[in-house]
Tab-separated table of C-alpha atoms in Angstrom:
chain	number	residue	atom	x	y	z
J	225	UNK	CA	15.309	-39.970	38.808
J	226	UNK	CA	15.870	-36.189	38.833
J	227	UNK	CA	14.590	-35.912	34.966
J	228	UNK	CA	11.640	-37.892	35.732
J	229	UNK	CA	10.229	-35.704	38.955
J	230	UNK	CA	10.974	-32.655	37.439
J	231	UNK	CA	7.517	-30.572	35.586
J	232	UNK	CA	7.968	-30.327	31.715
J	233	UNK	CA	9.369	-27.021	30.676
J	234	UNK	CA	7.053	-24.130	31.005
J	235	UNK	CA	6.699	-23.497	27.111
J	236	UNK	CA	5.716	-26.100	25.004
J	237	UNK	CA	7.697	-26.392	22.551
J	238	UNK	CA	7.804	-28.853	18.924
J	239	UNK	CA	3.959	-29.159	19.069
J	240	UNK	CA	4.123	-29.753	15.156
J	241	UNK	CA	1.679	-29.626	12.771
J	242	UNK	CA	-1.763	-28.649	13.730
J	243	UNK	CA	-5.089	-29.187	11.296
J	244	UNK	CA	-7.504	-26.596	11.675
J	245	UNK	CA	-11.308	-28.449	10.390
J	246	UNK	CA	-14.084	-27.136	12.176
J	247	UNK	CA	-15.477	-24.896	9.829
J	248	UNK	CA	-15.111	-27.491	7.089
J	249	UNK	CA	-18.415	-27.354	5.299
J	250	UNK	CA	-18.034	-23.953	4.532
J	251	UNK	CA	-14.547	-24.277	3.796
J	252	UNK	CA	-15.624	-27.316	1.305
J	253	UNK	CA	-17.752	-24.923	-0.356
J	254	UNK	CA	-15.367	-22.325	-1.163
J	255	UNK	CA	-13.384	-25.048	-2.501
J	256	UNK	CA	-10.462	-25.118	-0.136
J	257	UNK	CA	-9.300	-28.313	2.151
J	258	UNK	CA	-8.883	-27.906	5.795
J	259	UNK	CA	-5.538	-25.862	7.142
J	260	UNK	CA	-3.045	-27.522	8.043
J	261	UNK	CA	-1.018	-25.353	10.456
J	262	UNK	CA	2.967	-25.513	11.677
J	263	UNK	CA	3.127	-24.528	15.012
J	264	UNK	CA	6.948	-25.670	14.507
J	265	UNK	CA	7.049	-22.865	11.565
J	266	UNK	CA	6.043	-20.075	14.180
J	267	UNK	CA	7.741	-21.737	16.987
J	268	UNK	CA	11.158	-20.685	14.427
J	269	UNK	CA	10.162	-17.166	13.785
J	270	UNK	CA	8.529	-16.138	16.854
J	271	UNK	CA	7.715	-15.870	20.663
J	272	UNK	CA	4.929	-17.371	23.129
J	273	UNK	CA	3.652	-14.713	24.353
J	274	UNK	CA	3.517	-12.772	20.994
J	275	UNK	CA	0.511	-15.249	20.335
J	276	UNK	CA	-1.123	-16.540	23.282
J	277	UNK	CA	-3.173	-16.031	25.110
J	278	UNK	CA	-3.819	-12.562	23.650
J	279	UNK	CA	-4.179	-13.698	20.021
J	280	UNK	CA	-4.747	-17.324	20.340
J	281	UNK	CA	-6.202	-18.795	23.745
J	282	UNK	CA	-4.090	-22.141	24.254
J	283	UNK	CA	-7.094	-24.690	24.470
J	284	UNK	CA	-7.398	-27.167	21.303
J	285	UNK	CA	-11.212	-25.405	20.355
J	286	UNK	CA	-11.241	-22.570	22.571
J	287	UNK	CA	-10.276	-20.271	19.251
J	288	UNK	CA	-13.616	-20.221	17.076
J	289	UNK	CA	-11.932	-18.752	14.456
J	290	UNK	CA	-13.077	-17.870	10.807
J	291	UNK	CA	-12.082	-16.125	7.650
J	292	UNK	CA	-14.285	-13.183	8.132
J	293	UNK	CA	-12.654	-13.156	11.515
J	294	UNK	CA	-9.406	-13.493	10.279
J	295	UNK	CA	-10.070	-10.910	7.644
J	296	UNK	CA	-10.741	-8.446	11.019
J	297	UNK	CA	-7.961	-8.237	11.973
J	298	UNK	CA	-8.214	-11.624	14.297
J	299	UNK	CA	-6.770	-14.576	15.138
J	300	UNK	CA	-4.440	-15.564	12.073
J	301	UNK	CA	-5.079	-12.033	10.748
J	302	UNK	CA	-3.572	-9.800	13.172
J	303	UNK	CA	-0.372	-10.229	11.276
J	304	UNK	CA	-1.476	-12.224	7.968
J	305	UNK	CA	-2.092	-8.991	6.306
J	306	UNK	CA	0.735	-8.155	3.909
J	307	UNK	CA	2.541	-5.902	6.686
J	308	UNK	CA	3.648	-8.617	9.129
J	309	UNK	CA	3.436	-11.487	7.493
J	310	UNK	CA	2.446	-12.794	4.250
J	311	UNK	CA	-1.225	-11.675	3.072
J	312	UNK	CA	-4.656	-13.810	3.099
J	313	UNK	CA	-5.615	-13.821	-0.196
J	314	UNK	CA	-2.725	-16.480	-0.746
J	315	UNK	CA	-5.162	-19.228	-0.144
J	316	UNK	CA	-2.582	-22.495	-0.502
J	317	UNK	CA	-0.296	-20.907	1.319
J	318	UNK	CA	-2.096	-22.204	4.474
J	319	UNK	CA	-5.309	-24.308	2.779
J	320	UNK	CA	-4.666	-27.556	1.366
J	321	UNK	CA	-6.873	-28.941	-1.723
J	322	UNK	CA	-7.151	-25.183	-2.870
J	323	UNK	CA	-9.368	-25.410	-6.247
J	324	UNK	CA	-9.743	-29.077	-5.816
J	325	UNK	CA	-13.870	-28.741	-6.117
J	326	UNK	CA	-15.819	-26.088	-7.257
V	76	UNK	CA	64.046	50.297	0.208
V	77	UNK	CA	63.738	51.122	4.038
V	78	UNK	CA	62.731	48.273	6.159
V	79	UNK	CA	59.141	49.220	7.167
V	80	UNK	CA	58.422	49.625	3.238
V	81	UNK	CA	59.300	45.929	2.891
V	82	UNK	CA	57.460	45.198	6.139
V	83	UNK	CA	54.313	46.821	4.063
V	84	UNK	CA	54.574	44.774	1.071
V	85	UNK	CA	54.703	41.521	3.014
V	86	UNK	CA	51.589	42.463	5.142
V	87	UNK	CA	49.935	43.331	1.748
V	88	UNK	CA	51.134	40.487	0.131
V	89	UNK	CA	49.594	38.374	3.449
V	90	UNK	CA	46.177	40.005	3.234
V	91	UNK	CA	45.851	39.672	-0.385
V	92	UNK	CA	46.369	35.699	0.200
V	93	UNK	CA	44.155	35.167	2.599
V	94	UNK	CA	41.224	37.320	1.172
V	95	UNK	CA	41.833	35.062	-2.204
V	96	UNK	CA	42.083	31.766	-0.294
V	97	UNK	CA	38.694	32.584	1.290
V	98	UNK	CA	36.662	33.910	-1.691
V	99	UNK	CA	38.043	30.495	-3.158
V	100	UNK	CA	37.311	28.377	-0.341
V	101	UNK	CA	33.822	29.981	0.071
V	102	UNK	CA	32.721	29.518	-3.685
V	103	UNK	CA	33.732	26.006	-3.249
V	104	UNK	CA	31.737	25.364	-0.593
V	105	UNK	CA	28.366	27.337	-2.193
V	106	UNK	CA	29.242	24.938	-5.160
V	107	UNK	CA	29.233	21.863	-2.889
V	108	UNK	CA	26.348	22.610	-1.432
V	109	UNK	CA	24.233	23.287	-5.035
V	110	UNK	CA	25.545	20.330	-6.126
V	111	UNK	CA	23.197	18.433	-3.697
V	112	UNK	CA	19.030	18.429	-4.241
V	113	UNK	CA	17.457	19.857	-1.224
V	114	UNK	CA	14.027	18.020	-0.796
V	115	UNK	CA	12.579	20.449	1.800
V	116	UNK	CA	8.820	21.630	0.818
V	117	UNK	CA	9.518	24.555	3.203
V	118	UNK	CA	12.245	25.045	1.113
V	119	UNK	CA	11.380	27.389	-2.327
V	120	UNK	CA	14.388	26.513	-3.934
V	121	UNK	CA	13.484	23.007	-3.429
V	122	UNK	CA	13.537	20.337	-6.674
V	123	UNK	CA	10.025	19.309	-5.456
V	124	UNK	CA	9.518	22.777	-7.111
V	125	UNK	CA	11.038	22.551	-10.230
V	126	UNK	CA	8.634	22.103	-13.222
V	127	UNK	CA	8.560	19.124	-16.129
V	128	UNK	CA	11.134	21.650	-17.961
V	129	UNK	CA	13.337	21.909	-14.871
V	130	UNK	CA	12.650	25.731	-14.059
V	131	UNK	CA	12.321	26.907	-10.847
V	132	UNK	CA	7.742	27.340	-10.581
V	133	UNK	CA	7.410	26.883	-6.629
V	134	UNK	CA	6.267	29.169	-4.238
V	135	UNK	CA	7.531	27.339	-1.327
V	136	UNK	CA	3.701	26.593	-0.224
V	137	UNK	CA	2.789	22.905	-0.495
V	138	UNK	CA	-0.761	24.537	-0.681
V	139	UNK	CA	-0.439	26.561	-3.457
V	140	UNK	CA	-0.277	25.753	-7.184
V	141	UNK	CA	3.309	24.587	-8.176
V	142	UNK	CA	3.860	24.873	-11.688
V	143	UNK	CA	3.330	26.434	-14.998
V	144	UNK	CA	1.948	23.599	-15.945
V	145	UNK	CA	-1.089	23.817	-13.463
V	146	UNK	CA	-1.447	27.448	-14.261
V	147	UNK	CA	-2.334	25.964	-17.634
V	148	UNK	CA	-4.692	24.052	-16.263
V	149	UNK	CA	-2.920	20.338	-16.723
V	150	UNK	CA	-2.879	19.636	-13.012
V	151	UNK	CA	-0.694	19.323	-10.039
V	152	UNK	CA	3.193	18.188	-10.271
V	153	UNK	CA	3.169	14.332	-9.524
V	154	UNK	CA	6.481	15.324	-6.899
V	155	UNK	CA	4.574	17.780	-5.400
V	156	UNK	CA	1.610	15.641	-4.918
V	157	UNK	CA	3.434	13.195	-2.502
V	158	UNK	CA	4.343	16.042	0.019
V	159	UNK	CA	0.128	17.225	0.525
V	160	UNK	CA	-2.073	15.775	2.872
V	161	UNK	CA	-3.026	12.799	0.651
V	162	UNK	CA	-5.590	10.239	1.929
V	163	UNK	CA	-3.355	7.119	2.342
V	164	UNK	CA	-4.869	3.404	2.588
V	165	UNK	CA	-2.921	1.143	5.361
V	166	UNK	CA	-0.352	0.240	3.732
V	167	UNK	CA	0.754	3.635	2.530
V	168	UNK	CA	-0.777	3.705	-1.256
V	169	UNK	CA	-2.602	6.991	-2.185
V	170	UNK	CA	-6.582	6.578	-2.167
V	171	UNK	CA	-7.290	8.009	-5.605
V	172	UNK	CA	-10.733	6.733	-4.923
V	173	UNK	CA	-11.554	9.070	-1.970
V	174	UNK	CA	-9.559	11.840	-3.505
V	175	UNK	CA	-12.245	11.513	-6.157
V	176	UNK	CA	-15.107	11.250	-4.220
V	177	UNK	CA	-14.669	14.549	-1.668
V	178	UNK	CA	-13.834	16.107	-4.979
V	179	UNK	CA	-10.044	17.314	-4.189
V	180	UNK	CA	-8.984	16.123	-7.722
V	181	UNK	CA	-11.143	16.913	-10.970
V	182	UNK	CA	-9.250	15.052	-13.805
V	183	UNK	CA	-10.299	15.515	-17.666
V	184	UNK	CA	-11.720	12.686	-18.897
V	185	UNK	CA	-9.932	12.563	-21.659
V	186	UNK	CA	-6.679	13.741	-23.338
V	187	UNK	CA	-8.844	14.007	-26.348
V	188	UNK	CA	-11.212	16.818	-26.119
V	189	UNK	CA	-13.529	15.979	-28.646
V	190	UNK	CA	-14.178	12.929	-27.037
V	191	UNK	CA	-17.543	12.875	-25.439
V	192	UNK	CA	-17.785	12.183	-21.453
V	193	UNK	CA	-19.686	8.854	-20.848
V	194	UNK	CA	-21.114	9.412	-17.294
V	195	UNK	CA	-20.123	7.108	-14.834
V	196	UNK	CA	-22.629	3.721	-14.384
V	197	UNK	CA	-24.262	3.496	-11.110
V	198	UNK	CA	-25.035	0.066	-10.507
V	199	UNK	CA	-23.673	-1.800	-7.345
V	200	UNK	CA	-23.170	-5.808	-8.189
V	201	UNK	CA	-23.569	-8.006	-5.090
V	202	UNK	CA	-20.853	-11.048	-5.489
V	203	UNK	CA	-21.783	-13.807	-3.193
V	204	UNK	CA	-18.506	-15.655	-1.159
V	205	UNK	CA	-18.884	-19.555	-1.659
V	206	UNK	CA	-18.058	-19.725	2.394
V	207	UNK	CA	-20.448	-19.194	5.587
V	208	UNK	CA	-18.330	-16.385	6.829
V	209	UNK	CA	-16.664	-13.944	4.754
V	210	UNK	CA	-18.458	-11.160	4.099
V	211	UNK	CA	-19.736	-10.700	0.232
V	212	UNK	CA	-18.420	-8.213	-1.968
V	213	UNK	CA	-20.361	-5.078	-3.455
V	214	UNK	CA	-18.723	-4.304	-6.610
V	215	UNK	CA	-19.191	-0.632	-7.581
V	216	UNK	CA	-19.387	0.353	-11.366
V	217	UNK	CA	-19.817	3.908	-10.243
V	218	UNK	CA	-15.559	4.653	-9.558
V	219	UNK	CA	-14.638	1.990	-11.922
V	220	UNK	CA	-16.716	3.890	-14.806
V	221	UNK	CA	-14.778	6.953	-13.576
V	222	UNK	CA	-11.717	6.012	-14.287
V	223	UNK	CA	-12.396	3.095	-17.160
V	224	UNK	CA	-14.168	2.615	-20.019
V	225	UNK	CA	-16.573	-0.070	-20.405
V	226	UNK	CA	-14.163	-2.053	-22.947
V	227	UNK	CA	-11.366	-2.303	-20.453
V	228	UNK	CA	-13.392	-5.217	-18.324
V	229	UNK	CA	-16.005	-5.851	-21.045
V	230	UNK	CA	-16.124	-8.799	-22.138
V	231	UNK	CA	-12.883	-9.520	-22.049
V	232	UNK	CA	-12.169	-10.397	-17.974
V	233	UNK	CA	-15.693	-10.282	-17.663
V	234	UNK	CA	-18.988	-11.651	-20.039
V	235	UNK	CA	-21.685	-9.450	-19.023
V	236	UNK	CA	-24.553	-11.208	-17.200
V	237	UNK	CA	-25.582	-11.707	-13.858
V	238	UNK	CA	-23.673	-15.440	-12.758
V	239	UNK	CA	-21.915	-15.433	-16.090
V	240	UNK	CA	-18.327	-15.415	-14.213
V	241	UNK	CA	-17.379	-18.310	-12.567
V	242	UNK	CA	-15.553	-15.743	-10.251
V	243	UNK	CA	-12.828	-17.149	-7.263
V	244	UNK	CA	-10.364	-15.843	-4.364
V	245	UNK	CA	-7.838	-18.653	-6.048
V	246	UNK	CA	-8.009	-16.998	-9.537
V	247	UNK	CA	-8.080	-13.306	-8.611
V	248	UNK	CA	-4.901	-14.119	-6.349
V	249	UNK	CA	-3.262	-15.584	-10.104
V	250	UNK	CA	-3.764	-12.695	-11.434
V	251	UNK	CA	-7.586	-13.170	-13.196
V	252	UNK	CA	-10.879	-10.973	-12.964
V	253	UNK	CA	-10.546	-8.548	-10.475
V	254	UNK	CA	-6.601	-9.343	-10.238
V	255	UNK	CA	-5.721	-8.510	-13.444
V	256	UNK	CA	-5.268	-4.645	-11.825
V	257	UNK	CA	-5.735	-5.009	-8.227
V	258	UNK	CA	-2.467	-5.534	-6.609
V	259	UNK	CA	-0.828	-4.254	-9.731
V	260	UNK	CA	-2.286	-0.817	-10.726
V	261	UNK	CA	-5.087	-0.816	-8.210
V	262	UNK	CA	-5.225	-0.887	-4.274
V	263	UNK	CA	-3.781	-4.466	-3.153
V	264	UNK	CA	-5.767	-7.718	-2.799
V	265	UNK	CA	-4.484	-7.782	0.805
V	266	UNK	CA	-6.981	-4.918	2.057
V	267	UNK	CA	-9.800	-7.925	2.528
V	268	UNK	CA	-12.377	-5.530	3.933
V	269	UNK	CA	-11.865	-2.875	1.331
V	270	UNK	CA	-13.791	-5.032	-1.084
V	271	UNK	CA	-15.648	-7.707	1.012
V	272	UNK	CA	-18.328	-5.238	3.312
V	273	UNK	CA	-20.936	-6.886	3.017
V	274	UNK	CA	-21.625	-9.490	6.172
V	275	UNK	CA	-23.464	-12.695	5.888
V	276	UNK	CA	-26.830	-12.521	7.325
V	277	UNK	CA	-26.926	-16.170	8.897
V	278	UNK	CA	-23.326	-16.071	10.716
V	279	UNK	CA	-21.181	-13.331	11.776
């Protein structure tokens, strides 16, 4: 009775794997698939609030994110830069079907 | 012998031991403390100092010409070089490329000097990014000419023609085109806006 009256925890924790999509035209013209993100990775490595809401507001398409963005210094890129954590220009590392059409 | 005389010779004997036991202990110490490399630049004794043949050419300035190697005109010390003001990128590397272009560094063109100068080519090629959002690159041949010949890209990484180079982020991360020195010998593929300034007209 107890467990079910009482509010989830305050962070929300094991949200998995996330696919990030909306930009796919372009992305399907510079030959990469849609990213498919682990929120469970970051979850490991990292805190809440290191991320949200500063970085990443927490709203499924509230972020309108974008390479050149990203590339800025933005979203994903405010540590993706070789000094945090691993650099951009490793495409697969976070695209799927990298190179699959050209 | 009367007492005091072998009072003397024991005070003598006491002096004379400790004035030896601190000329040795003080030569051991100056020896200890040569053994180790002092790395100040302030310093004119410093190693940073020491020229290519190991003799002592600094003047203690990191401002002022180090060696006699630069006083024969073949340049700065490379050890020296890392304590000046050098322009630094953002992750630390040296930017030979602005160094070149306020004209702080003036290197011969060749080791060879019968070798005729080929002035640097000054045409700017626009790459297009397949995406709707990163920015394009501009490709300068003006600093690559500086510091390359022609035959170093030409046609072996790439044919020459406009389109001719079926160019990509994937390939150039393995280690083709522009990879083949850029995050080896040249600034890292990391620095995305270093090479990518130019932003795409229809969506920012």
């Amino acid at each position: 009775m107890i467990l079910a009256i009482s509010p989830k925890p305050a962070a929300a924790a094991g949200l998995g794997e996330m696919t990030f999509d909306n930009k796919i035209e372009s992305m399907k013209k510079a030959g990469v698939g849609p990213v498919i993100f682990s929120h469970t990775t970051h979850e490991n490595t990292i805190k809440c609030a290191e991320c949200h809401p500063d970085i990443f507001i927490e709203k499924r398409g509230a972020n309108d994110m974008s390479m050149k963005k990203n590339m800025d210094g933005e979203h994903c890129g405010a540590c993706h830069d070789s000094t945090v954590a691993f650099p951009m220009y490793q495409c697969s590392k976070c695209h799927t079907q990298v190179g699959a059409a050209k | 012998m009367k007492p005091t005389t072998y009072k003397y010779l024991i005070f003598l004997f006491c002096v004379t031991a400790i004035v030896a036991f601190t000329t040795t202990w003080q030569i051991k110490e100056a020896q200890a403390a040569g053994a180790k490399p002092t790395l100040d630049p302030s310093d004119p004794k410093s190693s940073l100092y020491l020229d290519s043949r190991g003799k002592l050419a600094g003047t203690g300035s990191s401002s002022k010409p180090v060696s006699e190697a630069f006083k024969a005109g073949q340049g700065w010390h490379p050890q020296a070089l890392q304590s000046e003001g050098l322009p630094k990128d953002r992750y630390g590397l040296v930017d030979w490329a602005k160094l070149v272009n306020d004209g702080s560094i003036e290197p011969l063109h060749s080791l060879d000097e019968d070798e005729d100068e080929l002035p640097p080519l000054d045409v700017d090629v626009v790459i297009h990014s397949k995406g709707d959002y990163v920015k394009d690159v501009k490709y300068p041949h003006q600093i690559h000419t500086y510091w390359l010949s022609c035959e170093n890209c030409h046609p072996a990484i790439f044919e020459m023609g406009a389109g001719a180079n079926p160019i990509s982020m994937v390939e150039i991360a393995e280690g083709k085109w522009c990879g083949r020195c850029h995050g080896k010998v040249a600034f890292p593929l990391a620095d995305c806006n270093r090479c990518h300034t130019i932003p795409k007209k229809a969506k920012r």
